[in-house]
Coordinates of C-alpha atoms and ligand atoms in Angstrom, one line a residue:
M1 CA -20.0 9.2 3.8
A2 CA -19.3 12.7 2.0
W3 CA -16.6 13.6 5.5
D4 CA -14.4 14.7 3.3
R5 CA -17.0 17.3 1.3
R6 CA -18.2 19.5 4.2
K7 CA -16.0 22.3 6.1
P8 CA -13.6 21.5 9.0
G9 CA -15.7 22.8 11.7
W10 CA -18.3 20.2 10.8
I11 CA -15.2 17.2 10.9
R12 CA -14.2 18.3 14.5
N13 CA -17.2 18.3 16.3
A14 CA -17.9 15.1 14.5
Q15 CA -14.7 14.4 15.8
D16 CA -16.0 15.4 19.6
R17 CA -18.9 12.9 19.1
A18 CA -17.7 10.0 17.8
L19 CA -14.1 10.2 21.1
R20 CA -16.7 10.2 23.0
R21 CA -19.0 8.1 23.1
Y22 CA -16.2 5.6 21.5
L23 CA -14.1 6.2 24.9
A24 CA -17.8 5.9 27.3
Q25 CA -18.7 2.5 24.8
D26 CA -16.3 0.5 23.6
V27 CA -13.0 1.6 25.2
Y28 CA -13.2 2.5 29.2
P29 CA -16.0 -1.0 29.2
Y30 CA -14.2 -2.9 27.3
S31 CA -9.8 -2.5 27.7
P32 CA -9.2 -4.1 30.7
Y33 CA -5.4 -1.6 29.3
Y34 CA -7.3 1.5 29.3
Q35 CA -9.6 1.3 32.5
V36 CA -6.8 0.7 34.5
R37 CA -5.2 3.7 33.2
F38 CA -8.3 5.6 33.0
D39 CA -9.5 5.8 36.6
E40 CA -5.5 6.4 36.8
A41 CA -6.0 9.2 36.1
G42 CA -9.6 10.6 37.4
I43 CA -10.5 10.3 34.1
G44 CA -12.5 7.0 34.0
Q45 CA -15.8 5.9 32.1
R46 CA -17.5 9.5 30.4
G47 CA -14.6 11.8 32.0
I48 CA -13.2 13.0 27.8
K49 CA -15.9 14.7 26.6
S50 CA -14.4 16.5 22.7
R51 CA -10.5 16.2 21.7
A52 CA -9.6 20.4 24.0
D53 CA -10.0 16.4 26.9
L54 CA -7.5 14.3 25.2
H55 CA -4.2 15.3 26.4
K56 CA -5.4 14.1 29.6
V57 CA -4.9 10.3 28.6
P58 CA -1.6 9.5 29.5
L59 CA 0.8 8.7 25.4
T60 CA 1.0 4.4 24.4
T61 CA 4.2 3.1 23.3
F62 CA 4.2 -1.3 22.1
D63 CA 6.8 -1.2 25.2
D64 CA 4.3 0.2 27.5
I65 CA 1.9 -2.9 26.8
V66 CA 2.6 -5.8 27.9
N67 CA 0.3 -8.2 27.0
P68 CA -1.0 -7.7 23.6
A69 CA -4.5 -8.8 24.9
S70 CA -5.0 -6.2 27.5
V71 CA -5.7 -3.3 24.9
V72 CA -8.2 -5.8 23.0
L73 CA -11.7 -4.9 23.8
R74 CA -13.2 -7.9 25.7
P75 CA -17.5 -7.7 26.2
D76 CA -18.5 -10.4 28.9
E77 CA -21.2 -10.6 30.6
Q78 CA -20.3 -9.0 33.8
S79 CA -18.7 -6.1 31.3
I80 CA -21.3 -5.8 30.1
Q81 CA -24.2 -5.5 32.9
Q82 CA -21.5 -2.5 34.4
Y83 CA -21.2 -0.5 31.1
A84 CA -23.3 -1.2 28.1
R85 CA -26.0 0.9 27.0
I86 CA -29.1 0.0 29.0
G87 CA -30.9 -1.4 24.6
L88 CA -28.0 -4.2 25.0
V89 CA -27.5 -5.5 28.8
A90 CA -32.2 -5.7 28.3
R91 CA -31.4 -8.8 25.8
V92 CA -28.9 -10.2 27.3
F93 CA -30.7 -10.7 30.2
W94 CA -33.9 -11.6 28.3
A95 CA -31.3 -14.3 25.3
K96 CA -29.3 -15.5 29.7
L97 CA -33.8 -16.1 30.5
W98 CA -34.2 -18.0 27.5
R99 CA -30.4 -19.8 27.3
R100 CA -29.7 -18.8 24.2
E101 CA -26.9 -16.7 24.8
W102 CA -24.9 -17.9 21.6
V103 CA -27.7 -15.1 20.5
V104 CA -26.4 -12.7 22.2
N105 CA -22.7 -13.3 21.0
Q106 CA -24.0 -14.7 17.5
R107 CA -25.0 -12.1 16.4
L108 CA -24.6 -9.1 18.5
I109 CA -21.0 -9.5 19.8
D110 CA -19.1 -11.5 17.4
P111 CA -20.1 -9.6 14.4
V112 CA -18.7 -6.2 15.9
Y113 CA -15.9 -6.9 18.4
K114 CA -14.4 -10.1 18.0
P115 CA -10.9 -10.3 16.3
L116 CA -11.1 -12.3 13.4
H117 CA -8.1 -10.5 11.7
W118 CA -4.7 -11.0 12.8
H119 CA -1.2 -8.7 11.2
V120 CA 1.3 -8.2 13.2
E121 CA 3.4 -4.7 12.6
D122 CA 6.5 -4.4 14.7
G123 CA 6.3 -7.9 16.2
F124 CA 2.8 -6.2 17.3
P125 CA 0.0 -8.5 16.3
I126 CA -3.2 -6.0 15.6
G127 CA -6.6 -7.7 15.7
S128 CA -9.0 -7.1 13.7
S129 CA -13.6 -7.5 14.0
A130 CA -15.3 -8.5 10.9
E131 CA -16.4 -4.2 11.5
D132 CA -13.3 -2.9 11.4
L133 CA -12.1 -5.6 8.5
D134 CA -15.3 -4.2 6.7
R135 CA -14.2 0.1 7.3
L136 CA -10.6 -1.4 6.5
A137 CA -11.8 -2.0 2.7
E138 CA -14.0 1.2 2.8
L139 CA -10.7 3.2 3.4
G140 CA -9.0 1.0 0.9
R141 CA -11.1 2.7 -1.5
R142 CA -10.9 5.2 -0.6
W143 CA -6.7 5.2 -0.9
L144 CA -6.9 4.2 -4.2
E145 CA -9.5 6.5 -5.4
L146 CA -7.0 9.4 -3.5
A147 CA -4.0 7.7 -5.9
G148 CA -6.3 8.3 -8.3
V149 CA -6.4 4.6 -9.1
A150 CA -9.6 4.4 -11.9
R151 CA -12.3 1.7 -11.9
Y152 CA -10.2 -0.8 -15.8
D153 CA -6.2 -0.2 -14.3
V154 CA -5.1 -3.1 -13.9
V155 CA -2.8 -3.7 -10.4
V156 CA -0.6 -5.4 -10.2
S157 CA 1.0 -5.8 -6.5
V158 CA 4.2 -6.6 -5.9
L159 CA 3.9 -6.6 -2.1
P160 CA 5.4 -9.1 0.2
P161 CA 1.9 -10.9 0.6
G162 CA 1.4 -11.6 4.8
P163 CA 0.6 -10.4 8.1
S164 CA 0.8 -6.4 7.3
L165 CA -1.5 -3.6 7.0
A166 CA -0.4 -2.3 3.7
Y167 CA -1.6 -5.5 1.2
W168 CA -4.5 -6.1 3.3
E169 CA -5.7 -3.0 2.9
L170 CA -4.3 -3.2 -0.8
V171 CA -6.6 -6.3 -1.5
L172 CA -9.6 -5.5 0.6
G173 CA -9.6 -2.0 -0.5
A174 CA -9.0 -3.5 -4.1
R175 CA -12.7 -5.1 -4.4
Q176 CA -14.6 -2.9 -2.1
A177 CA -14.1 0.0 -4.9
G178 CA -14.4 -2.6 -8.3
V179 CA -10.6 -2.8 -9.9
S180 CA -9.1 -5.4 -10.7
A181 CA -6.1 -7.5 -8.8
L182 CA -2.9 -9.7 -9.6
H183 CA -1.6 -10.1 -5.9
L184 CA 2.3 -11.1 -6.0
D185 CA 5.6 -10.7 -4.9
P186 CA 9.2 -9.3 -4.4
S187 CA 10.6 -11.8 -6.5
T188 CA 8.5 -11.4 -9.6
T189 CA 10.3 -10.3 -12.4
V190 CA 10.1 -7.7 -15.6
E191 CA 8.7 -10.1 -17.6
Q192 CA 6.0 -11.6 -15.2
L193 CA 4.7 -8.3 -14.2
A194 CA 5.4 -7.2 -17.8
A195 CA 3.1 -9.6 -19.1
A196 CA 0.5 -8.9 -16.6
R197 CA -0.2 -5.7 -18.6
P198 CA -0.4 -3.4 -15.6
N199 CA -1.4 0.5 -15.2
V200 CA -1.0 0.4 -11.2
V201 CA 2.1 -1.6 -9.2
A202 CA 1.9 -1.2 -5.9
G203 CA 5.3 -2.0 -4.2
R204 CA 7.7 -1.7 -0.7
P205 CA 9.4 1.7 -2.2
N206 CA 13.0 -1.1 -3.0
D207 CA 11.4 -3.8 -4.7
L208 CA 9.2 -1.0 -7.3
L209 CA 13.3 0.1 -7.5
R210 CA 14.0 -2.5 -8.9
L211 CA 12.1 -4.3 -11.1
L212 CA 11.4 -0.1 -13.3
R213 CA 15.4 0.1 -13.5
A214 CA 15.2 -3.4 -14.9
A215 CA 12.5 -2.5 -17.1
R216 CA 14.2 0.2 -18.7
P217 CA 13.0 1.5 -21.1
V218 CA 10.1 2.0 -19.2
E219 CA 7.2 3.7 -22.0
R220 CA 8.4 0.0 -24.5
N221 CA 8.4 -3.0 -21.6
L222 CA 5.2 -1.2 -19.6
D223 CA 3.4 1.1 -21.6
G224 CA 0.4 1.1 -19.6
L225 CA 1.9 2.4 -16.8
R226 CA -0.1 5.0 -15.2
T227 CA -0.3 5.0 -11.2
L228 CA 3.2 3.6 -9.5
L229 CA 1.8 2.4 -5.7
V230 CA 5.0 3.0 -2.9
A231 CA 3.3 0.8 0.9
G232 CA 4.6 -0.9 2.4
A233 CA 7.6 1.2 3.6
R234 CA 8.1 4.5 4.0
V235 CA 9.7 6.7 1.1
D236 CA 12.3 7.8 1.6
D237 CA 13.3 11.9 -1.0
A238 CA 15.8 10.4 -2.5
T239 CA 14.1 6.8 -3.7
R240 CA 10.4 9.0 -4.3
K241 CA 12.9 11.7 -7.2
E242 CA 14.4 8.2 -9.1
L243 CA 11.4 6.3 -8.9
T244 CA 9.8 9.8 -10.6
A245 CA 12.8 9.7 -12.4
L246 CA 12.6 5.8 -13.4
V247 CA 8.9 7.3 -14.7
D248 CA 9.7 9.6 -16.1
G249 CA 6.1 12.0 -16.3
Q250 CA 4.7 8.3 -17.7
A251 CA 3.2 7.4 -14.1
A252 CA 2.2 9.0 -10.9
V253 CA 4.1 8.6 -7.3
V254 CA 2.2 8.4 -5.0
A255 CA 2.8 7.4 -1.5
A256 CA 0.5 5.8 0.7
W257 CA 1.9 4.5 4.6
A258 CA 1.6 4.5 8.3
P259 CA 3.8 3.9 11.0
P260 CA 2.9 0.3 13.4
G261 CA 0.3 0.7 15.6
V262 CA -2.2 2.8 12.8
R263 CA -5.2 1.1 11.2
S264 CA -5.4 2.6 8.3
L265 CA -3.1 3.8 6.1
W266 CA -2.2 7.5 5.3
C267 CA -2.6 8.4 2.2
Q268 CA -1.2 10.8 -0.3
C269 CA -3.2 11.9 -3.6
R270 CA -2.3 11.6 -7.1
E271 CA -1.0 15.9 -7.5
G272 CA 0.2 16.7 -3.3
D273 CA 3.0 15.7 -0.9
G274 CA 1.0 15.7 2.4
L275 CA -0.3 12.4 3.6
H276 CA -4.5 12.4 3.8
I277 CA -5.4 11.6 7.7
A278 CA -8.8 9.9 7.5
P279 CA -11.2 11.4 10.0
D280 CA -13.9 9.3 10.9
A281 CA -10.9 6.3 11.6
E282 CA -8.2 8.2 13.8
L283 CA -7.5 11.9 15.2
L284 CA -3.9 12.7 14.9
E285 CA -2.6 15.0 17.4
A286 CA 1.4 16.5 17.1
V287 CA 3.4 17.1 20.7
D288 CA 6.5 17.1 22.1
P289 CA 9.2 15.2 22.1
L290 CA 10.4 15.8 25.2
T291 CA 7.8 16.7 28.0
G292 CA 4.6 15.0 26.0
A293 CA 3.1 18.1 26.1
G294 CA 0.4 18.7 23.4
L295 CA 1.1 21.3 21.0
V296 CA -0.3 25.1 18.8
D297 CA -2.7 23.9 16.0
G298 CA -1.1 22.8 13.3
S299 CA 2.8 23.6 14.7
E300 CA 5.2 20.5 14.7
G301 CA 5.9 17.6 16.4
E302 CA 6.0 13.7 17.2
V303 CA 3.0 12.2 15.5
V304 CA 0.6 11.1 18.6
W305 CA -2.2 8.4 16.5
T306 CA -6.0 8.3 18.5
S307 CA -8.3 5.4 17.3
L308 CA -11.6 6.5 16.5
D309 CA -14.2 3.8 15.9
W310 CA -12.2 0.5 15.7
K311 CA -12.8 -2.2 17.2
G312 CA -10.5 -5.8 17.8
T313 CA -7.1 -3.9 19.6
V314 CA -7.8 -0.5 20.6
L315 CA -4.7 2.4 20.9
L316 CA -5.1 5.6 21.8
R317 CA -2.2 8.2 21.9
L318 CA 0.3 6.2 20.2
R319 CA 4.1 7.8 20.2
T320 CA 4.2 7.2 16.4
G321 CA 8.2 8.5 16.0
V322 CA 7.3 10.3 13.2
Y323 CA 7.8 14.2 13.1
G324 CA 5.1 17.3 10.9
A325 CA 2.6 18.6 11.7
V326 CA -1.3 18.5 10.9
D327 CA -2.7 20.5 8.1
E328 CA -5.8 21.4 8.2
S329 CA -6.6 24.0 5.6
P330 CA -8.1 22.6 2.0
C331 CA -5.3 20.7 0.5
P332 CA -3.9 22.9 -2.6
A333 CA -4.2 19.6 -5.1
C334 CA -7.1 18.1 -4.4
G335 CA -8.9 20.4 -2.6
R336 CA -10.4 17.8 -0.5
T337 CA -10.9 19.0 2.9
T338 CA -9.8 16.1 5.3
P339 CA -7.0 16.5 7.7
R340 CA -3.6 16.4 6.2
L341 CA 0.1 14.8 7.5
M342 CA 2.9 17.0 6.4
P343 CA 5.5 14.5 7.7
T344 CA 9.2 16.9 8.5
S345 CA 11.5 16.0 5.8
T346 CA 13.0 12.3 6.4
A347 CA 16.6 13.6 5.2
E348 CA 17.0 15.0 8.7
P349 CA 17.4 12.6 11.2
T350 CA 14.8 12.7 14.1
F351 CA 17.6 13.2 16.6
A352 CA 18.6 16.3 14.6
R353 CA 14.7 17.7 16.0
V354 CA 15.3 16.5 18.8
L355 CA 18.1 18.3 19.9
D356 CA 17.2 21.2 18.7
S357 CA 14.3 21.8 19.9
H358 CA 15.7 20.3 24.1
P359 CA 16.4 24.5 25.6
A360 CA 18.9 22.5 27.3
V361 CA 20.9 21.9 24.8
Q362 CA 23.3 24.8 23.3
R363 CA 25.2 23.5 20.4
W364 CA 24.7 19.7 19.5
Q365 CA 27.2 17.7 16.6
A366 CA 26.5 14.2 15.6
E367 CA 28.2 11.2 15.0
L368 CA 27.1 8.0 13.2
R369 CA 29.2 5.0 12.4
T370 CA 29.9 1.4 12.5
V371 CA 31.7 -0.4 14.9
D372 CA 32.0 -4.0 13.6
G373 CA 28.2 -3.9 11.5
H374 CA 26.5 -2.2 14.8
E375 CA 25.3 1.4 14.2
E376 CA 26.5 3.9 16.0
L377 CA 25.2 7.6 17.2
I378 CA 27.8 9.4 19.3
V379 CA 26.9 13.4 20.1
Y380 CA 28.3 15.7 22.0
V381 CA 26.5 18.4 23.0
N382 CA 27.8 21.5 24.4
L383 CA 24.6 22.5 27.4
R384 CA 23.3 25.8 28.2
R385 CA 22.8 24.4 32.8
N386 CA 25.9 23.8 34.3
G387 CA 25.9 20.9 36.8
H388 CA 24.6 17.6 37.1
P389 CA 23.8 16.7 32.8
G390 CA 22.9 13.0 34.1
R391 CA 19.2 14.0 33.8
L392 CA 19.2 15.4 30.7
L393 CA 21.2 13.1 29.1
R394 CA 19.0 10.3 30.4
E395 CA 16.3 12.2 29.1
L396 CA 17.1 12.1 26.1
D397 CA 19.0 9.0 25.1
R398 CA 15.2 8.3 26.4
Q399 CA 14.0 9.9 22.8
L400 CA 17.6 9.1 20.8
T401 CA 19.1 5.7 21.7
V402 CA 23.1 7.4 21.8
T403 CA 25.8 5.0 22.6
Q404 CA 27.5 7.9 23.7
F405 CA 27.1 11.3 24.9
V406 CA 30.1 13.6 25.0
V407 CA 29.7 16.7 26.9
L408 CA 31.8 20.2 26.3
D409 CA 32.2 23.5 26.5
R410 CA 31.4 26.1 24.2
R411 CA 34.5 26.8 23.4
G412 CA 35.6 23.1 22.7
L413 CA 32.1 22.0 20.4
D414 CA 33.3 24.9 18.3
A415 CA 36.1 23.6 17.6
R416 CA 34.9 20.6 16.7
I417 CA 32.4 21.8 14.3
S418 CA 34.0 24.3 12.5
S419 CA 37.7 21.3 11.7
H420 CA 34.1 19.6 10.3
G421 CA 33.3 22.5 7.4
D422 CA 30.9 23.6 10.1
A423 CA 28.9 20.1 9.8
R424 CA 26.3 19.2 12.3
V425 CA 26.2 16.1 11.3
L426 CA 29.6 13.6 10.3
D427 CA 27.3 10.1 8.5
L428 CA 31.0 7.7 8.7
R429 CA 29.0 4.5 7.9
P430 CA 30.5 3.6 4.8
Ligands
LIG1 ZN1 -4.9 15.8 -1.1

């Protein structure tokens, strides 16, 4: 579907329709977890009409989900009879009458819903049905297209083979795109890599750094290299710069990444710097990290992710811990009109954003250090309100996992900050 060639208004309307249908016909009937949440929030089966209503759905974190099976869609006879469209109900009825229930299961239910394939993100299993895998393959194809991988390129991957999204999206995407791919692993040497004569090398940021450092001069040892696909971990600015310097104008460095729970990678285009998202497969919102309230379109906040039409494991309004803004204007680099996530620079730590945006925090300084091999974060704060800061500090702690808070008066904190050359973040780690 040519989602990325049309106007953003058209995309929004299609998303509204898809969201309404998905929540009423798939999520509410077949997800025990969200059915309870929707009933508690007074939403019911058909209470969400469009994206504008999405804020009524409570936010999800992995910690809330005690049993990962409770977020897998599981249609059974009872839930089909109760909630499904009349056509499906009738087919189940006739199949039962003829004692041929297996026909319904095999032909109608299983290909769409049965989780066949699993990957694991942050210890959380994510199930995909046959239909989901077809979709992931198509999204993987789009990833390669955005990255400027051509049909006759040879892709060599040093991503760790295993149950991770990046690995499977690359395997399925290369297959779908008809691109030749060799899947090795991170222990691959430069000699093995060079022997495969890759035009495209895919891998985690640090594995690519190690290989390219060893491959210098790249124009001689990897002379066909045109594209580096950085995936499997989020690339920070320093690593990205070094990778760019190592390939020295010979190849483009293109990143793709998504936080745990998101069903397909967010992808840079070859020349751009935001991450293109898939408006037919996901909805992104930016929320205030402290209150969870939605923000005005285009403003920066914590990114919250909602599945659209995925079966298997379904997550709605998942807190990703990623900070950024969603830009719906056409991409200045490639001209596509699919929304892009502009992540907040990874150079600035998350706790700095949270502290900066909190209305009760007047000034702060943070100290990072390592004690007995453990990282500690100590935050010195000066608060705007008087009285007991306990509740506020607990609220901040949920966002920050701070080892210790030290509340100081304004003068004490100012003196501390100026004695450290005005630094607000002191990194004392070795
Ligand atoms: Zn672009």
